[in-house]
Short mmCIF file of C-alpha atoms and ligand atoms in Angstrom, two decimals:
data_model
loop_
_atom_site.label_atom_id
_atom_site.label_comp_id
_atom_site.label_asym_id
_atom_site.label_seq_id
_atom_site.Cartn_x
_atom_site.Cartn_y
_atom_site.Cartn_z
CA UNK E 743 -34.55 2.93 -4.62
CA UNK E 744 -32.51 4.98 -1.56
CA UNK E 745 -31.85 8.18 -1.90
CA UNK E 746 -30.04 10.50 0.94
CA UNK E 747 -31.40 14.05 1.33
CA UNK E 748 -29.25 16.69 2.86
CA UNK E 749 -29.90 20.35 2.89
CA UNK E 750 -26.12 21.83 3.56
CA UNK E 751 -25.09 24.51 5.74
CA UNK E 752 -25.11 23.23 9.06
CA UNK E 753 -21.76 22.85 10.91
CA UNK E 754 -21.34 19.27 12.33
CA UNK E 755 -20.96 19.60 15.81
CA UNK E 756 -20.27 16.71 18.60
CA UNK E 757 -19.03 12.90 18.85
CA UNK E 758 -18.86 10.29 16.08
CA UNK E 759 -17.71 6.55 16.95
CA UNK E 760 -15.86 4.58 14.03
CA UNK E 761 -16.22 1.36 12.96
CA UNK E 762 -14.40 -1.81 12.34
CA UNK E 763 -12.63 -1.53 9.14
CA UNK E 764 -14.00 -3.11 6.31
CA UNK E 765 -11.10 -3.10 4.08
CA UNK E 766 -9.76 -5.13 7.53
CA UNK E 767 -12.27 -7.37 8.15
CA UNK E 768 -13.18 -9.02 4.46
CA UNK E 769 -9.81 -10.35 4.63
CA UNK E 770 -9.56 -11.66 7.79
CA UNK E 771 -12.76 -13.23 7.80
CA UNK E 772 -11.33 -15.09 4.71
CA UNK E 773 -8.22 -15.99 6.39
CA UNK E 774 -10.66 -17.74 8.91
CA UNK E 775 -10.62 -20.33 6.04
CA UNK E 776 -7.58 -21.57 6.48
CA UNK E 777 -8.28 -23.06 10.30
CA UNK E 778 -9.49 -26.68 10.01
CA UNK E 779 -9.40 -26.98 14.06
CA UNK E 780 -11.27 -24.68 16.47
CA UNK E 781 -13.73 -21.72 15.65
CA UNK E 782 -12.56 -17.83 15.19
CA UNK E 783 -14.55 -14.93 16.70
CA UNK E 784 -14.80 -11.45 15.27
CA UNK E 785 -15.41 -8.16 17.58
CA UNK E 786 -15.85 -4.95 15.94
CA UNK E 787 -17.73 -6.40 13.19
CA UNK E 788 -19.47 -3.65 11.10
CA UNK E 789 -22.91 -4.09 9.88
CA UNK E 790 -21.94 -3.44 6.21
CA UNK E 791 -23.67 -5.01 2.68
CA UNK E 792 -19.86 -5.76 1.65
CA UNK E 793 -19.74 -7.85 5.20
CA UNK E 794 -22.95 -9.90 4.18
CA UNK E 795 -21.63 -10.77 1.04
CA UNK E 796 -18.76 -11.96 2.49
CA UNK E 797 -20.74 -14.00 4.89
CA UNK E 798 -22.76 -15.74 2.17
CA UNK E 799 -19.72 -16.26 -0.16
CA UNK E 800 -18.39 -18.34 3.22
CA UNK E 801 -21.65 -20.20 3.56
CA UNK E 802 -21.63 -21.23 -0.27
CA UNK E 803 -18.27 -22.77 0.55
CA UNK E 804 -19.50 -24.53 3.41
CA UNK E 805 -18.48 -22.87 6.37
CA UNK E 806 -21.09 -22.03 9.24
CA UNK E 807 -21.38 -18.06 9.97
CA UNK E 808 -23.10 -16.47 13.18
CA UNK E 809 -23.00 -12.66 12.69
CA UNK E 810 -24.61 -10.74 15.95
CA UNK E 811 -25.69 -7.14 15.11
CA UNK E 812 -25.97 -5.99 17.93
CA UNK E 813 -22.55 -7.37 19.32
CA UNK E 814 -20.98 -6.93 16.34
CA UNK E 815 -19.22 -10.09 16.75
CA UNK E 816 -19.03 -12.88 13.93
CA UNK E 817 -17.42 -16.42 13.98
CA UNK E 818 -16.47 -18.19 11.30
CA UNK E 819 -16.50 -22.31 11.56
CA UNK E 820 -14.35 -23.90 9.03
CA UNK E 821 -13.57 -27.03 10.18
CA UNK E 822 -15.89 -28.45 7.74
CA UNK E 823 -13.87 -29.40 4.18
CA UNK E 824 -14.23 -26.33 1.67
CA UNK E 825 -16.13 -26.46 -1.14
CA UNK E 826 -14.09 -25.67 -4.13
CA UNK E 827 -15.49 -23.70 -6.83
CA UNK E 828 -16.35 -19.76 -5.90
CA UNK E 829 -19.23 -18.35 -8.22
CA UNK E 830 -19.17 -15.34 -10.40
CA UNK E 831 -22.06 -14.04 -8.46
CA UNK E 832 -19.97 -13.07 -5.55
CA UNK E 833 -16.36 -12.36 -7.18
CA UNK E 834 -18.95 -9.68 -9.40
CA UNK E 835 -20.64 -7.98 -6.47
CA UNK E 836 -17.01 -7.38 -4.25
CA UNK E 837 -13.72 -8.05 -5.81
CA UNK E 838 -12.07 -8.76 -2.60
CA UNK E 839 -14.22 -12.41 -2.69
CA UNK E 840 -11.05 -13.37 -4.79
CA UNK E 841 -9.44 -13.44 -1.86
CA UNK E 842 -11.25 -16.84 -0.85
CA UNK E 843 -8.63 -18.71 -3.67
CA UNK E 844 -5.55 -18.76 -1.00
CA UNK E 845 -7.63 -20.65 1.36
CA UNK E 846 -9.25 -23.24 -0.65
CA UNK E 847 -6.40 -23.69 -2.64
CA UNK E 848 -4.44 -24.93 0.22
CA UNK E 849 -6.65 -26.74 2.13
CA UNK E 850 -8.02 -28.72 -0.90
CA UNK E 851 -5.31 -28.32 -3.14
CA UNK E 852 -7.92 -27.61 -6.15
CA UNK E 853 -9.80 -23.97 -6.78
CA UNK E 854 -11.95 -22.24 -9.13
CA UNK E 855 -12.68 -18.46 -8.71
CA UNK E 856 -14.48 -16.68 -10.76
CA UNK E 857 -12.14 -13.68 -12.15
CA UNK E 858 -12.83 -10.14 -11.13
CA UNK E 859 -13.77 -7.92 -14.46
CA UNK E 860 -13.59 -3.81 -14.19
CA UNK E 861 -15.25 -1.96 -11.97
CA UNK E 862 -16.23 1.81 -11.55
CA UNK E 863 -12.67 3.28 -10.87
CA UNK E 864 -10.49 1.08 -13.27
CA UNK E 865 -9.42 -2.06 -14.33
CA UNK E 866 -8.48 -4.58 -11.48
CA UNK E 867 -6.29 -7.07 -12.97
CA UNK E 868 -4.88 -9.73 -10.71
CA UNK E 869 -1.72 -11.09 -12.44
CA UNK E 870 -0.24 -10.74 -9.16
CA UNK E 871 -1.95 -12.55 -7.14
CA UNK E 872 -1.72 -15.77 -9.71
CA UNK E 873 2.47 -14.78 -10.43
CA UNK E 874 2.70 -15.69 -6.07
CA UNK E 875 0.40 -18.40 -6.48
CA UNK E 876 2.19 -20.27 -9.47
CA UNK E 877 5.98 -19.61 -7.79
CA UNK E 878 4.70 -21.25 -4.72
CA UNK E 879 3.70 -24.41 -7.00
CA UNK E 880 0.32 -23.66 -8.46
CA UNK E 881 -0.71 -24.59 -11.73
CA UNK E 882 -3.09 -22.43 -13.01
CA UNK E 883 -5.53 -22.47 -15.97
CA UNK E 884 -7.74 -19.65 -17.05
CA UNK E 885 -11.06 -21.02 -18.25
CA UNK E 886 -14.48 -18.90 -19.60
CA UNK E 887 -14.16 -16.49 -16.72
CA UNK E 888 -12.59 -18.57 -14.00
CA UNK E 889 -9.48 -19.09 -12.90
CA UNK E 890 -8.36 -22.67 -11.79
CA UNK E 891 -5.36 -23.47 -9.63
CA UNK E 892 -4.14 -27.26 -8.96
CA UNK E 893 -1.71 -28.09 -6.24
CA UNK E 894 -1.87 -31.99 -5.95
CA UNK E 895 1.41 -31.81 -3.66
CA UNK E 896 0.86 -28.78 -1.69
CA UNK E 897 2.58 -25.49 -1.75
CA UNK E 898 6.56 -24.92 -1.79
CA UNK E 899 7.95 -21.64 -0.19
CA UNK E 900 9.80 -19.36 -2.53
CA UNK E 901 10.85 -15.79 -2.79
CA UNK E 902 7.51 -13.46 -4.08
CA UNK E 903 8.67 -10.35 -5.77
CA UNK E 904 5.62 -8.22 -6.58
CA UNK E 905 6.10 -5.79 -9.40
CA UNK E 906 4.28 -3.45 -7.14
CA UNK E 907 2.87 -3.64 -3.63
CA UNK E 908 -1.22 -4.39 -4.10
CA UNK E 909 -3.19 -4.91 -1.51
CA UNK E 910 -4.95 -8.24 -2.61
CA UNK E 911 -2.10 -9.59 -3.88
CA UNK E 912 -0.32 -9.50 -0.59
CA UNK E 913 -3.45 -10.75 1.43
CA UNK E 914 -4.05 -14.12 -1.11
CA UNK E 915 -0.03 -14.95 -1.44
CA UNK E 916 0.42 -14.36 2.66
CA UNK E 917 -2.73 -16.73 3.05
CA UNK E 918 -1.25 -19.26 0.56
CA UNK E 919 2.38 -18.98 2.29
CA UNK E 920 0.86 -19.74 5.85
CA UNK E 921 0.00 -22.90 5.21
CA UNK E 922 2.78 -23.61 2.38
CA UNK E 923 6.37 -26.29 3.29
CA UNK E 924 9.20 -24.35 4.36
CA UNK E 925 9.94 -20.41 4.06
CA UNK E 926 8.28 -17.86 1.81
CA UNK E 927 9.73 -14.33 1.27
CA UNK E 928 7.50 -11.90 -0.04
CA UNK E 929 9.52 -8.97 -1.56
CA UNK E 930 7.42 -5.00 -2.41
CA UNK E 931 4.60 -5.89 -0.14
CA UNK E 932 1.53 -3.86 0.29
CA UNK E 933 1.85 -2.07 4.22
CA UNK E 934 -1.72 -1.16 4.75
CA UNK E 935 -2.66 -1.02 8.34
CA UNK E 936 -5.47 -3.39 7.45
CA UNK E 937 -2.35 -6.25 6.65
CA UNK E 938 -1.03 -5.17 9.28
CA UNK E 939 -4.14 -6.32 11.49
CA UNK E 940 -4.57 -9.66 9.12
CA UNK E 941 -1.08 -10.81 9.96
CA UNK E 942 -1.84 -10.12 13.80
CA UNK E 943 -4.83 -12.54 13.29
CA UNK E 944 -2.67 -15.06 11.76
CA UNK E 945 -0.06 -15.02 14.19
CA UNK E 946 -2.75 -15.77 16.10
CA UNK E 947 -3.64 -18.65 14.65
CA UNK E 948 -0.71 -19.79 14.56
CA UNK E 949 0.99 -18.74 11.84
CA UNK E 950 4.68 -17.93 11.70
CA UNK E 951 5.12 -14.37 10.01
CA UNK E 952 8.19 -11.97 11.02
CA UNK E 953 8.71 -8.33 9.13
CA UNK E 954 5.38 -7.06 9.11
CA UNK E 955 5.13 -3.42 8.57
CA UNK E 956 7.90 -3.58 6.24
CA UNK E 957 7.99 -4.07 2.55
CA UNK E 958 9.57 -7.99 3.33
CA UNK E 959 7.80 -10.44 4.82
CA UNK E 960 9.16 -13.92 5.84
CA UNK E 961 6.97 -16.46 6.60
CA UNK E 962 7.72 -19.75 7.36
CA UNK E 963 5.04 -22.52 6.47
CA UNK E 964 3.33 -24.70 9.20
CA UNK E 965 1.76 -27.68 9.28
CA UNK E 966 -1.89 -26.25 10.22
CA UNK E 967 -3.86 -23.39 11.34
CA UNK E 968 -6.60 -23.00 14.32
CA UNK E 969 -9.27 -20.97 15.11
CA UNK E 970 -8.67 -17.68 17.08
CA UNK E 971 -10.55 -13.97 18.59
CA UNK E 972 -9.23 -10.76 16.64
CA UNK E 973 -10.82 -7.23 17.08
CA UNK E 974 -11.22 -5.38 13.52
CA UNK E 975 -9.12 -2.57 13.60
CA UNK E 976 -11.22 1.19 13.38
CA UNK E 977 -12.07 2.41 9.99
CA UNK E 978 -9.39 4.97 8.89
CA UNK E 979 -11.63 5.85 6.01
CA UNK E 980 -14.31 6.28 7.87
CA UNK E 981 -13.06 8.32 10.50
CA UNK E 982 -11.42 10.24 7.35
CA UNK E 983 -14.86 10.80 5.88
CA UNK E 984 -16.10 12.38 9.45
CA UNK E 985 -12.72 14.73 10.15
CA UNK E 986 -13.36 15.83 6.61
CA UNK E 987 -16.95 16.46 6.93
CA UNK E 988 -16.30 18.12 10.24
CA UNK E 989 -14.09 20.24 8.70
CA UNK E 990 -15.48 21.29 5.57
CA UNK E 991 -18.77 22.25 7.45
CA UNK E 992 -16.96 24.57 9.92
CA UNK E 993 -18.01 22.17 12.86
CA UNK E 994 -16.19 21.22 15.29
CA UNK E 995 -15.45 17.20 15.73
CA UNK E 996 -14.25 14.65 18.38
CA UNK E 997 -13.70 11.47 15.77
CA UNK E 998 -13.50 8.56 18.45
CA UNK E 999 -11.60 5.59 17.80
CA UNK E 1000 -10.00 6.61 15.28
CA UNK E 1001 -6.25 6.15 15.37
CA UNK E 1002 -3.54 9.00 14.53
CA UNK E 1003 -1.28 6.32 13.41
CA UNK E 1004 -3.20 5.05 10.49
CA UNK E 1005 -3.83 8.61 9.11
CA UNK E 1006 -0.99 10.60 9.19
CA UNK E 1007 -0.89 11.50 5.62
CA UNK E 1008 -4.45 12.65 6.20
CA UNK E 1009 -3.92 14.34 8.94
CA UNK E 1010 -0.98 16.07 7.49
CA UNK E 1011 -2.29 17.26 4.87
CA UNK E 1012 -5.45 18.58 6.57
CA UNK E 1013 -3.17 20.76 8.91
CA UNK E 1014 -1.44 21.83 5.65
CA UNK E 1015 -4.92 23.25 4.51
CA UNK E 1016 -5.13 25.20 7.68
CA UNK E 1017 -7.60 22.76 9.58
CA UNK E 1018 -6.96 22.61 13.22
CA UNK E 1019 -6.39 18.76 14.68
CA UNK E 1020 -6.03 17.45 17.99
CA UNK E 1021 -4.85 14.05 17.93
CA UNK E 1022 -5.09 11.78 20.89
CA UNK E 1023 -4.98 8.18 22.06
CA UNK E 1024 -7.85 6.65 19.73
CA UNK E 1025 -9.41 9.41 19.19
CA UNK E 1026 -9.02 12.60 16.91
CA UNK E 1027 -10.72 15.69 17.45
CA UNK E 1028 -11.25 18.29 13.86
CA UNK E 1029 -11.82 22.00 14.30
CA UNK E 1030 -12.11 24.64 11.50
CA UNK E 1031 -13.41 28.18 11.83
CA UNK E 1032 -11.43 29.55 8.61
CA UNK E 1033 -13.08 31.32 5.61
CA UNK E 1034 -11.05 30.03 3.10
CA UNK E 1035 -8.66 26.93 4.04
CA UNK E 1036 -5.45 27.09 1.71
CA UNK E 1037 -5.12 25.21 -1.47
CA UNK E 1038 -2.71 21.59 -1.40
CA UNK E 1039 -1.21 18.81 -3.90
CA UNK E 1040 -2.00 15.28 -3.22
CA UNK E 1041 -0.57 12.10 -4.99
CA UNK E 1042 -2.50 8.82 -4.11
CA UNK E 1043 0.39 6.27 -3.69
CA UNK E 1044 0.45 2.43 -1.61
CA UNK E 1045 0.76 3.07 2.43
CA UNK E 1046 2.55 5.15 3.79
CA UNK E 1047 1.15 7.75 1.25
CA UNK E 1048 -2.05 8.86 0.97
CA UNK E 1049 -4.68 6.74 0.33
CA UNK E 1050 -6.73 6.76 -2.82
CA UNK E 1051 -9.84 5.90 -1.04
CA UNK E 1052 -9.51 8.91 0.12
CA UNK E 1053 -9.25 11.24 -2.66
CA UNK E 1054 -12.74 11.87 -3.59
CA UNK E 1055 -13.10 12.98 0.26
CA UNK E 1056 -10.89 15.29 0.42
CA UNK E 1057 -11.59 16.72 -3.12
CA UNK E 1058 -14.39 18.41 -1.45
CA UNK E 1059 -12.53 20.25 1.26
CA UNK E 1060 -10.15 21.50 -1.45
CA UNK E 1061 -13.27 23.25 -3.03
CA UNK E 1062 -13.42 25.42 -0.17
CA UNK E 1063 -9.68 26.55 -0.51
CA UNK E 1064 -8.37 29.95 -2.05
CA UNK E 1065 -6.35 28.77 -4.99
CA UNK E 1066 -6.01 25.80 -7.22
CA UNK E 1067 -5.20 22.10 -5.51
CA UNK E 1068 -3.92 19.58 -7.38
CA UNK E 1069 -5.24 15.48 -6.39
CA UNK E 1070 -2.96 13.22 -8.89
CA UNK E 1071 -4.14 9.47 -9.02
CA UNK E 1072 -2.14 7.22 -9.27
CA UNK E 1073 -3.28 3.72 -7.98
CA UNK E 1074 -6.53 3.71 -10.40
CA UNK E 1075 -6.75 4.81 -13.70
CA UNK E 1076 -10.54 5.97 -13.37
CA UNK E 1077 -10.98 7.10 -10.09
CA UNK E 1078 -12.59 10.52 -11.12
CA UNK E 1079 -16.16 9.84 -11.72
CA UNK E 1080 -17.15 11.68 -8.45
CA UNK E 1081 -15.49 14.90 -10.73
CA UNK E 1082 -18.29 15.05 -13.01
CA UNK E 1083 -21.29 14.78 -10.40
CA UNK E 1084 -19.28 17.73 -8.25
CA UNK E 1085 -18.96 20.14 -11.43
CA UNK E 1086 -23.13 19.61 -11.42
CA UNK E 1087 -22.87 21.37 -8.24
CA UNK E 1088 -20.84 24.07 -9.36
CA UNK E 1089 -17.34 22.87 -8.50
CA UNK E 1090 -14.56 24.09 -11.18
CA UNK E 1091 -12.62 21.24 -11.51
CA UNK E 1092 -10.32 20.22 -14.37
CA UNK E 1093 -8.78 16.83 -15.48
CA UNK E 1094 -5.29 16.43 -16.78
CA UNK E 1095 -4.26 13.21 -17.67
CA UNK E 1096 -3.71 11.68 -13.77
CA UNK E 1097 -4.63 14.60 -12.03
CA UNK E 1098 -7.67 16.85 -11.16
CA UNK E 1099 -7.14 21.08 -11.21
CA UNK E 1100 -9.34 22.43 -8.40
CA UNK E 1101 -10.35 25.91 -8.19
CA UNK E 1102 -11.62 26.25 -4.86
CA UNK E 1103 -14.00 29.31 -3.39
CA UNK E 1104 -16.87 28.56 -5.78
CA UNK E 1105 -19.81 28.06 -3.32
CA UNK E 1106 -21.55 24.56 -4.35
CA UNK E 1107 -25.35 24.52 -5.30
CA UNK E 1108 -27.58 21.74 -4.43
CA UNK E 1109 -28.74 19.40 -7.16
CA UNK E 1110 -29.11 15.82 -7.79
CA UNK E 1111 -25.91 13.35 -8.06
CA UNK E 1112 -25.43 9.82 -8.60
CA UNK E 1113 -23.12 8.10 -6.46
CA UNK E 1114 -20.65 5.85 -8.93
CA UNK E 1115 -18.28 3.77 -6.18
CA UNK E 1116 -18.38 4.20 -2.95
CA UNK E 1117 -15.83 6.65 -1.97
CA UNK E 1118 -17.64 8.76 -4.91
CA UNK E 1119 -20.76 8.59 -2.95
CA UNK E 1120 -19.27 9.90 0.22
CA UNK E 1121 -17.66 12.72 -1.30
CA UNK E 1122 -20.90 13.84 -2.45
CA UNK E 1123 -22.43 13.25 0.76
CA UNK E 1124 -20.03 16.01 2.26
CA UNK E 1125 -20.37 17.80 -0.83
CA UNK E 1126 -24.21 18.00 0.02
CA UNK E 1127 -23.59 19.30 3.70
CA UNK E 1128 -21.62 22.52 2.41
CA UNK E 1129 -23.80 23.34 -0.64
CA UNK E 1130 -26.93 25.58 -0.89
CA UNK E 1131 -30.33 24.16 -1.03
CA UNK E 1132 -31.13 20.52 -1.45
CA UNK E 1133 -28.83 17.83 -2.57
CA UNK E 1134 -29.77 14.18 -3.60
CA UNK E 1135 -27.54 11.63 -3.48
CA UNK E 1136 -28.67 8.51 -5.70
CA UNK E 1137 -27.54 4.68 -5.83
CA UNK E 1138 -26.53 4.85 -2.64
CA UNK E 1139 -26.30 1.17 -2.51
CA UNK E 1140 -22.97 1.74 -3.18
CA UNK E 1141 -22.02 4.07 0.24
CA UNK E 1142 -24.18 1.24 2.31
CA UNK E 1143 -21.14 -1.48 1.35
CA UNK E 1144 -18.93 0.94 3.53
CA UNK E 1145 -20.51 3.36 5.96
CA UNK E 1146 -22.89 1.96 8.55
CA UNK E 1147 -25.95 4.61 9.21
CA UNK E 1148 -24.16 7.50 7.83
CA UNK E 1149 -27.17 9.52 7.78
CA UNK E 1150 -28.09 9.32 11.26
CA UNK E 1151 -24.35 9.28 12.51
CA UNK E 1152 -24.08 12.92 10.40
CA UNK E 1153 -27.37 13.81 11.82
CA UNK E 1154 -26.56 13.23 15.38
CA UNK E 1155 -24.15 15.75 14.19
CA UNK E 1156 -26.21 18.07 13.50
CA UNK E 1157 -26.45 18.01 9.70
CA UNK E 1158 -30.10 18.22 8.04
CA UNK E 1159 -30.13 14.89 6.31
CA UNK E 1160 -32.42 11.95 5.82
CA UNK E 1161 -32.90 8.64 3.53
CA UNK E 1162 -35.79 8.22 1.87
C1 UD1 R 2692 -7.65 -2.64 -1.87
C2 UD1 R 2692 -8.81 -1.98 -1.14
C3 UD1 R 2692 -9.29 -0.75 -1.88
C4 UD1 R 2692 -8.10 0.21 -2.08
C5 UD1 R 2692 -6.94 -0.51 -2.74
C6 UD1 R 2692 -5.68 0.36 -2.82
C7 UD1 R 2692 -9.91 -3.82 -0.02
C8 UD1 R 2692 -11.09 -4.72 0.08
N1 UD1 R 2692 -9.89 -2.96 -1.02
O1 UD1 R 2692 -8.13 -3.05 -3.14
O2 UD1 R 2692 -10.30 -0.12 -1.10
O3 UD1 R 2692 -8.52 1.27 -2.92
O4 UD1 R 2692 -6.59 -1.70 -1.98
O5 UD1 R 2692 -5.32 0.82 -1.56
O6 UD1 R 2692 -9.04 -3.86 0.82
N2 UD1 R 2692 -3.44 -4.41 -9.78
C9 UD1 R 2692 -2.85 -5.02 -10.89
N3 UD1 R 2692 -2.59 -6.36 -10.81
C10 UD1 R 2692 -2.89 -7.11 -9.72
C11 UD1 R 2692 -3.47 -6.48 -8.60
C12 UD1 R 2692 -3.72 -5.11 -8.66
O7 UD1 R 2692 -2.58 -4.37 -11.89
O8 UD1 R 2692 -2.64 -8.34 -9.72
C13 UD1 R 2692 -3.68 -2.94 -9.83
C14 UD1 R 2692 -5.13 -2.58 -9.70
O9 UD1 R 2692 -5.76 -2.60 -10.96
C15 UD1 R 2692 -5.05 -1.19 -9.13
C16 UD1 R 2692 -3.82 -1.23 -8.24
O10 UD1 R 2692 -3.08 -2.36 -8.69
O11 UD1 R 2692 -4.86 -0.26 -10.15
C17 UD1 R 2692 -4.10 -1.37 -6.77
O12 UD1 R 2692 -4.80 -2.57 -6.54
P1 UD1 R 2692 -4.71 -3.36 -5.17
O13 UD1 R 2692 -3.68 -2.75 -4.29
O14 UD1 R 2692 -4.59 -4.81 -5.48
O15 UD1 R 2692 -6.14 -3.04 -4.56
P2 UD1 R 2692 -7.27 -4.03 -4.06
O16 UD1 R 2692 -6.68 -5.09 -3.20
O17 UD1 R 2692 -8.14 -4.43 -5.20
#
């Protein structure tokens, strides 16, 4: 098995490009589905295990794939009709494969989806995604694991109010409304940036969506959906995982295309700490020469607050302030298992209920940690470029689903680190 080996203590100097999103691109390849004329093409596409499972999930349905590497581009053909059942094998490996129900639901009015379980960081229920579902017409019958949804008739727009604004959720019931009769209003949507860039696909192809950005969306149903070209938006958690990296190693970073706009909590916060940021257009640049940075409170929350993929990340810069920080969870109810791999390097760190007490100033010692999820594993990656000696980070199948060649991006850096 993988392992990454990083001997800490060198500051990460130089220029790091960003990749296509992949919290962008899974569903917007999936909305891909729902065009039954012409063929969508994908720039930006990164090379990521989470965007090959994706990719075969598609072919199992039916629908012809070419990804290019080295272009990064991918297109999607779905003209073909959809097969309807989507197995276990891929809902178990991502969760965002139950995304595919929206599309083959309304195309041929009939799907079973295998139902995500738990994961690493919590339960992920997905009683809203079936509540938008069934008020748009869906009957839906939970079987031995799957989850089947008949709409002999089609779809019926309705109002959609979600009891809070998930992610998924929003993605499946915007899918499903696209290609529903009449209007849809979708009330406590999710605002990610990465909806922000599926609903610019849409639109795209054709489908009528005002509001977006806001916590309403109206969408009015049409009567079909074509093929169109999108570029995935940059990674704002990976470009979070480099400013933070730059930063905790004293370096001194230009982050390029990475966008201000989709990481001003971050970036806030960061400059409350004492980090120095230059932010320009598409690019960020992350200088720190402090000592001691100062201590901060973070609460994860849905966009426009700060992210909880990012709160593993920037657990480790809070290490290196003078004082105790406070990171308070609240999106998933286990998203602390990175905790007990960091206090194995000598980080004093306490949990309380939601939230993690962080005494920063202890000086991290190398050891060897196992990466549990895959914001875990990055957090441990930084964790390894600021600590003494020799750190090795295992299962690090888990960082490959979202970070493409992090080793040799960090050491192009500068940082001492290898896979073997
Ligand atoms: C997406 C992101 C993930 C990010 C998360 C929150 C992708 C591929 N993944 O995940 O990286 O951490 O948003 O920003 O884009 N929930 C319910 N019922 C539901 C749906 C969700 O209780 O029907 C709960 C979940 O258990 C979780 C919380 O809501 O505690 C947030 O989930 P959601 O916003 O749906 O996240 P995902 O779409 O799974």
């Amino acid at each position: 098995m993988n392992k990454i080996v990083i001997k800490g203590g060198k500051p990460l100097r130089g220029e790091v490009y960003i990749e296509g999103a992949k919290n962008a691109v899974l569903p917007i390849v999936t909305s891909a589905l729902l065009a039954t004329e012409g063929v969508s093409k994908f720039y930006n596409v990164p090379n990521l295990s989470d965007v090959k499972i994706i990719s075969e999930l598609l072919t199992s349905l039916g629908v012809k794939i070419n990804y290019n590497k080295e272009e990064k581009t991918l297109e999607v053909d779905a003209r073909n009709p959809l097969k309807k059942e989507a197995d276990f094998e891929f809902v178990s490996k991502m969760r965002a494969s139950f995304l595919v129900a929206a599309p083959i639901l309304v195309r041929e009015k009939f799907a079973k989806v295998a139902m995500p379980g738990g994961c690493a960081i919590g339960s992920r229920p997905i009683e809203q995604h079936l509540k938008g579902f069934s008020l748009l017409g869906a009957n839906i019958i939970k079987d031995a694991g799957y989850v089947e949804l008949k709409a002999e008739k089609g779809l019926t727009g309705t109002t959609v109010f979600f009891d809070f604004p998930s992610v998924g959720a929003t993605q499946n019931v915007i899918m499903a409304s696209c290609l529903s009769k009449g209007k849809t209003i979708l009330v406590n949507v999710a605002q990610e940036p990465e909806i922000g860039d599926m609903i610019s696909f849409l639109k795209k192809m054709g489908a009528k969506i005002s509001g977006e950005n806001t916590s309403c969306l109206v969408i009015e149903g049409v009567e079909k959906l074509h093929g169109a070209e999108h570029t995935i938006m940059p990674d704002r958690v990976e470009a979070a995982t480099y400013m933070i990296a730059a930063a905790a190693t004293k370096g001194n970073v230009l982050v390029k295309n990475a966008r201000y706009e989709d990481n001003v909590a971050l970036v806030s916060k960061m400059r409350e700490m004492g980090v120095q940021i230059e932010v320009n257009k598409n690019e960020i640049r992350v200088k720190n020469d402090r000592d001691y940075l100062l201590p901060i409170d973070v609460k994860t929350l849905p966009h426009p607050g700060f992210l909880t993929d990012m709160q593993s990340i920037i657990m480790v810069l809070t290490l290196l302030a003078k004082g105790v920080s406070t990171i308070t969870e609240t999106v998933f109810e286990n998203r602390f298992m990175h905790v007990e791999e960091l206090r194995r390097m000598n980080a004093k760190i306490r949990i309380e209920g939601r939230s993690a007490l962080i005494e920063g100033g202890e000086k991290l010692e190398g050891t060897s940690v196992k990466a549990t999820d895959l914001r875990a594993g990055a957090a441990l990656v930084i964790a390894g470029l600021i600590a003494n000696g020799q750190t090795v980070v295992t299962n690090i199948k888990h960082i490959d689903r979202g970070y493409v060649n992090i080793e040799e991006k960090l050491r192009k850096l500068g940082a001492d680190i290898i896979r073997i």
